[in-house]
PDB file of C-alpha atoms in Angstrom:
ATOM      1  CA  UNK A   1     -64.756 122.027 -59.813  1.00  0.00           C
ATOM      2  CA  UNK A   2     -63.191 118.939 -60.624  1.00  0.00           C
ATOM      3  CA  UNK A   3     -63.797 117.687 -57.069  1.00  0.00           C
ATOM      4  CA  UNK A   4     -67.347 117.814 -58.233  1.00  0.00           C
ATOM      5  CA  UNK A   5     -66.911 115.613 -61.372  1.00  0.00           C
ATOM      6  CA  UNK A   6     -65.289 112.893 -60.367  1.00  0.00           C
ATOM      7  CA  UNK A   7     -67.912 112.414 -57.369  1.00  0.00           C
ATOM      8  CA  UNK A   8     -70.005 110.556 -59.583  1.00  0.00           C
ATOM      9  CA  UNK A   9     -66.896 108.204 -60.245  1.00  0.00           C
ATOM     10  CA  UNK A  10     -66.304 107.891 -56.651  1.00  0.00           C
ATOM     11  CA  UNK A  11     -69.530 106.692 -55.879  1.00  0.00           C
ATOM     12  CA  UNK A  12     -69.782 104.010 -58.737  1.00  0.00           C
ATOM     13  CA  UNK A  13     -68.264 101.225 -56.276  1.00  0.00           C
ATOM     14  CA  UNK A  14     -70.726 102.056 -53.784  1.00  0.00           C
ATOM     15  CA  UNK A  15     -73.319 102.170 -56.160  1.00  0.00           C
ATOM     16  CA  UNK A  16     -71.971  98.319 -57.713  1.00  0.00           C
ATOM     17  CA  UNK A  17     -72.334  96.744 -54.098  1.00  0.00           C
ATOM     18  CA  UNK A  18     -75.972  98.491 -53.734  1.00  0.00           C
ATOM     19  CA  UNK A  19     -77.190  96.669 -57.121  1.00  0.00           C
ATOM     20  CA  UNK A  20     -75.404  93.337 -56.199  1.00  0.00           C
ATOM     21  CA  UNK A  21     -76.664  93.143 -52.836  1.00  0.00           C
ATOM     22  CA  UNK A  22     -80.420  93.876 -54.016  1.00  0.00           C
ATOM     23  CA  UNK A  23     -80.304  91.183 -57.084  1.00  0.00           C
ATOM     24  CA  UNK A  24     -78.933  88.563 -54.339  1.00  0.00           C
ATOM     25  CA  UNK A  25     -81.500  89.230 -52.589  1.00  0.00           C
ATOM     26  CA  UNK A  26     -83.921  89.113 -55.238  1.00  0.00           C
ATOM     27  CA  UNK A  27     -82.556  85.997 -56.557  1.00  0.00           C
ATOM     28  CA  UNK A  28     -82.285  84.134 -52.854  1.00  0.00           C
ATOM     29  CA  UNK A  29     -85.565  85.251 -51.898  1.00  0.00           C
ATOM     30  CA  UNK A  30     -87.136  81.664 -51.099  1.00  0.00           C
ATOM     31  CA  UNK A  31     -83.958  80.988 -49.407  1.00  0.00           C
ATOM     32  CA  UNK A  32     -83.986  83.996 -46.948  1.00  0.00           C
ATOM     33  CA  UNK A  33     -87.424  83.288 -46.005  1.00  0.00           C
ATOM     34  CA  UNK A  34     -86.556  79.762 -45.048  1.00  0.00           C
ATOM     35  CA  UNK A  35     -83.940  81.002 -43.398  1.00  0.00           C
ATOM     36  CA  UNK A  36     -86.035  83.210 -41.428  1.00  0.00           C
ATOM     37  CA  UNK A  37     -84.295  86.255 -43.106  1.00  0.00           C
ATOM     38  CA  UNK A  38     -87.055  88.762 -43.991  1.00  0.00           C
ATOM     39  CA  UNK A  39     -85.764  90.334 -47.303  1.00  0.00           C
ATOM     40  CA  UNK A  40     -87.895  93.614 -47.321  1.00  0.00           C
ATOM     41  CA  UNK A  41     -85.440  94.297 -43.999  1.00  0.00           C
ATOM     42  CA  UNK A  42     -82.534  93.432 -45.903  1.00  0.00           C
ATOM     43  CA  UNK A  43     -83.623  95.825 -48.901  1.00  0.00           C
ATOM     44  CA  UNK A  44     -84.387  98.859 -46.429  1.00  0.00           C
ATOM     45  CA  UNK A  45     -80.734  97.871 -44.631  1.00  0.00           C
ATOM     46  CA  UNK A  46     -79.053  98.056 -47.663  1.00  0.00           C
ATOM     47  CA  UNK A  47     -80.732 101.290 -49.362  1.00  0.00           C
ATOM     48  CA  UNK A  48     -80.363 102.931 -46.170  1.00  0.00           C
ATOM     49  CA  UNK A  49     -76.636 101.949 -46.074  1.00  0.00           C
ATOM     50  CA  UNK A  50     -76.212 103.291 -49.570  1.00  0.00           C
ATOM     51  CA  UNK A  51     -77.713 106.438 -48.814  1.00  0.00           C
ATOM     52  CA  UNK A  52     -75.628 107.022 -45.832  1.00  0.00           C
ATOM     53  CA  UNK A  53     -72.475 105.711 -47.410  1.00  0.00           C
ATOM     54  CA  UNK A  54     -72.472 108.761 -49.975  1.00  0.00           C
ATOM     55  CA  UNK A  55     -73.712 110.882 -47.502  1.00  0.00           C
ATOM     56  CA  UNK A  56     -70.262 109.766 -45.493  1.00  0.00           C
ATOM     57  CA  UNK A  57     -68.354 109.942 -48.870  1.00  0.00           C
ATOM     58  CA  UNK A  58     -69.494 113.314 -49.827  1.00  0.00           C
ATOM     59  CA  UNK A  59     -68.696 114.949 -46.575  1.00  0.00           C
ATOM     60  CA  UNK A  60     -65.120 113.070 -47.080  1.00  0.00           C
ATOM     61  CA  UNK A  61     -64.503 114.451 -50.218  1.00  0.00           C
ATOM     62  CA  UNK A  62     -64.380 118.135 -49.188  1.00  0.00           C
ATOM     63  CA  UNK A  63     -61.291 119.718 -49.819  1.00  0.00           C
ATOM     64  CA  UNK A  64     -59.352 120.094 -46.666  1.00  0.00           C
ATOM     65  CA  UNK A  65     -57.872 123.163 -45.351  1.00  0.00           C
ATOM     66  CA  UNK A  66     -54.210 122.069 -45.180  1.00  0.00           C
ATOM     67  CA  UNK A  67     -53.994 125.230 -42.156  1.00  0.00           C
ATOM     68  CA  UNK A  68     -56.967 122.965 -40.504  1.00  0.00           C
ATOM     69  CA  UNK A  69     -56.438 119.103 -40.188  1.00  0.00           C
ATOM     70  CA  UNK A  70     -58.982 119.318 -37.606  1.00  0.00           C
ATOM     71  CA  UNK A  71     -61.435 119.398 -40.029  1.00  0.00           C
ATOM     72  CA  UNK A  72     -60.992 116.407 -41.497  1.00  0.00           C
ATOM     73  CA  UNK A  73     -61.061 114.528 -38.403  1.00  0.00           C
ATOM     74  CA  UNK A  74     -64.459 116.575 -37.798  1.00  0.00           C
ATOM     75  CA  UNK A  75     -65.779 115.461 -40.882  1.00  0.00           C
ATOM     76  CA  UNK A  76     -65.080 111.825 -40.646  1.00  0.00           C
ATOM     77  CA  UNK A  77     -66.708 111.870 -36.754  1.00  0.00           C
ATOM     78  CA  UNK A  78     -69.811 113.628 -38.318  1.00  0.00           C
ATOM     79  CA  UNK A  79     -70.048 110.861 -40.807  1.00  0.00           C
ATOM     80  CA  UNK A  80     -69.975 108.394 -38.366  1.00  0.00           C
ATOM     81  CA  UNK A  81     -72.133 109.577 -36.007  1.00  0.00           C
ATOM     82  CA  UNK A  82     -74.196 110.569 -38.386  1.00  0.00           C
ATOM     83  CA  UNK A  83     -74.432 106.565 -39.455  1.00  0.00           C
ATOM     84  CA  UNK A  84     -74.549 104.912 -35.677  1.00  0.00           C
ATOM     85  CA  UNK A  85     -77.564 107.628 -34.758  1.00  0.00           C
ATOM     86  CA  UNK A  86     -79.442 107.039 -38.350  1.00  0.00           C
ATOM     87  CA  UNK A  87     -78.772 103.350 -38.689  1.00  0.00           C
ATOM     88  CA  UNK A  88     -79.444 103.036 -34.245  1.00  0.00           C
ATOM     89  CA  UNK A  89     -82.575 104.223 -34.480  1.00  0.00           C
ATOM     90  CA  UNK A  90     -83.638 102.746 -37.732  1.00  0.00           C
ATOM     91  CA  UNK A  91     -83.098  99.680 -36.239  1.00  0.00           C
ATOM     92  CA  UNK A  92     -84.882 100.157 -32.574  1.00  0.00           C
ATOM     93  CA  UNK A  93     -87.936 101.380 -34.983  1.00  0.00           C
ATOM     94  CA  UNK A  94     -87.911  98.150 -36.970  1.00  0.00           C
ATOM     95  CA  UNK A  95     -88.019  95.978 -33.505  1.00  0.00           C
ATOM     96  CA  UNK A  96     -90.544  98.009 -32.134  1.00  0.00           C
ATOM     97  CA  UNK A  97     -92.887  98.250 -35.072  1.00  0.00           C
ATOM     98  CA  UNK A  98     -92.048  94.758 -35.894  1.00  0.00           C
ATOM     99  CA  UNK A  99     -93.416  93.166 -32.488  1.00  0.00           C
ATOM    100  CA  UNK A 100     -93.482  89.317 -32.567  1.00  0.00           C
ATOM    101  CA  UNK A 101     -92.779  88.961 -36.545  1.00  0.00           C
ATOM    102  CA  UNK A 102     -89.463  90.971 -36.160  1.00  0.00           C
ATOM    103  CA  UNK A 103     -86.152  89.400 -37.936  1.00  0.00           C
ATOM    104  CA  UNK A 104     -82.924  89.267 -35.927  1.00  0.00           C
ATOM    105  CA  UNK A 105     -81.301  87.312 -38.259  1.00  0.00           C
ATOM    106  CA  UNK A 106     -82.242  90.522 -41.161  1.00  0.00           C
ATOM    107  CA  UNK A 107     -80.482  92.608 -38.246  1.00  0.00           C
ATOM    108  CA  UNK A 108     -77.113  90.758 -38.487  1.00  0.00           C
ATOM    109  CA  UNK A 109     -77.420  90.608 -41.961  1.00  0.00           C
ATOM    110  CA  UNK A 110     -77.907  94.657 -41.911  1.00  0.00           C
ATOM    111  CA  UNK A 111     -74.946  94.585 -39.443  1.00  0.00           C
ATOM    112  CA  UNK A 112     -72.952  92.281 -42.168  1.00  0.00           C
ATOM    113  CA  UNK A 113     -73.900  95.028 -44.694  1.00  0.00           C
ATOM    114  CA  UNK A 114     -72.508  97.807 -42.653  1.00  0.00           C
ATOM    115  CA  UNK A 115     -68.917  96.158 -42.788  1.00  0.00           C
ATOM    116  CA  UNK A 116     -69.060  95.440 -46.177  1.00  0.00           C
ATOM    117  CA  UNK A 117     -70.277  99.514 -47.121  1.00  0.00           C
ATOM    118  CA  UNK A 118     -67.500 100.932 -44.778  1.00  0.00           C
ATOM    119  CA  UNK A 119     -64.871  98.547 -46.464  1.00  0.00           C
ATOM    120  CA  UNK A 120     -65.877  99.737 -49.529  1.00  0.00           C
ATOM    121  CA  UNK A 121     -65.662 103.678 -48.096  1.00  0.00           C
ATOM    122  CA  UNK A 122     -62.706 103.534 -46.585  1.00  0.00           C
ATOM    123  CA  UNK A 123     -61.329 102.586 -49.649  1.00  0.00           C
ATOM    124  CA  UNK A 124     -62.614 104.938 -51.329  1.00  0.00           C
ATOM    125  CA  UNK A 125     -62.072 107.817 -49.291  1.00  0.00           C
ATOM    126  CA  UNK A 126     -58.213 106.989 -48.506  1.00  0.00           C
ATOM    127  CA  UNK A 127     -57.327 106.816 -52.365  1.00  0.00           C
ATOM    128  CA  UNK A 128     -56.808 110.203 -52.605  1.00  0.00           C
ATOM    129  CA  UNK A 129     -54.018 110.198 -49.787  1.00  0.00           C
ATOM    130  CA  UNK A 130     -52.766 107.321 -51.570  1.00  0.00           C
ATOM    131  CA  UNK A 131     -51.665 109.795 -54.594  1.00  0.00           C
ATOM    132  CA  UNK A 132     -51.143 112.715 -52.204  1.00  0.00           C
ATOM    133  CA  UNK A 133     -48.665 110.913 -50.637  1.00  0.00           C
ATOM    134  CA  UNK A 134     -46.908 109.132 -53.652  1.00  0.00           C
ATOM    135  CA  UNK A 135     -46.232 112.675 -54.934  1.00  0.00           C
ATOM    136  CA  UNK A 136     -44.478 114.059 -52.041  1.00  0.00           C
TER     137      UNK A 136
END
């Protein structure tokens, strides 16, 4: 039960970096698009990130079976292949739909995202062992 409550606290880092990220973009608009950035791309990077980041979190923060450490490791390959499949094919449908007016520079600036989202996971995620381990 408590698990369940402090979820919402868990997620308020990710949900800090999801705000800042959109008002930069917001606010460096004119400067993206000079820059050949296309900031819609950059939104749908970074809400899809978000998403999948608590997603990742959420399966995570299941209690683990201490007669199972399997199922940790289980959980945290689900996670990410559940990101490289959703954010892999999110990004071949962008280029394709795209055509000529596609933005690889909004690609590597999804990519930059991604980095900054799992920093901000792992984190997250290995605070718990942090205390688990400290009271041992």
């Amino acid at each position: 039960m408590q698990q369940q409550q402090s979820f919402p606290k868990k997620m308020l880092p990710l949900f800090f970096a999801f705000v800042l990220i959109n008002s930069l973009v917001l606010f460096y608009q004119k400067e993206l698009d000079q820059s050949k950035i296309d900031p819609f791309v950059v939104f749908a990077a970074n809400g899809l990130l978000f998403i999948l980041s608590v997603l990742s979190l959420a399966m995570h923060s299941k209690p683990v079976d201490k007669k199972n450490p399997n199922a940790a490791v289980r959980g945290v390959m689900a996670a990410t292949l559940l990101k490289l499949m959703v954010l892999g094919i999110s990004a071949m449908v962008y280029l394709f739909a795209a055509g000529e007016n596609r933005s690889i520079k909004a690609i590597f600036a999804g990519m930059i995202l991604y980095v900054i989202y799992t920093f901000i996971e792992v984190r997250i995620a290995s605070k718990p062992n942090q205390n688990n381990n400290a009271g041992k």
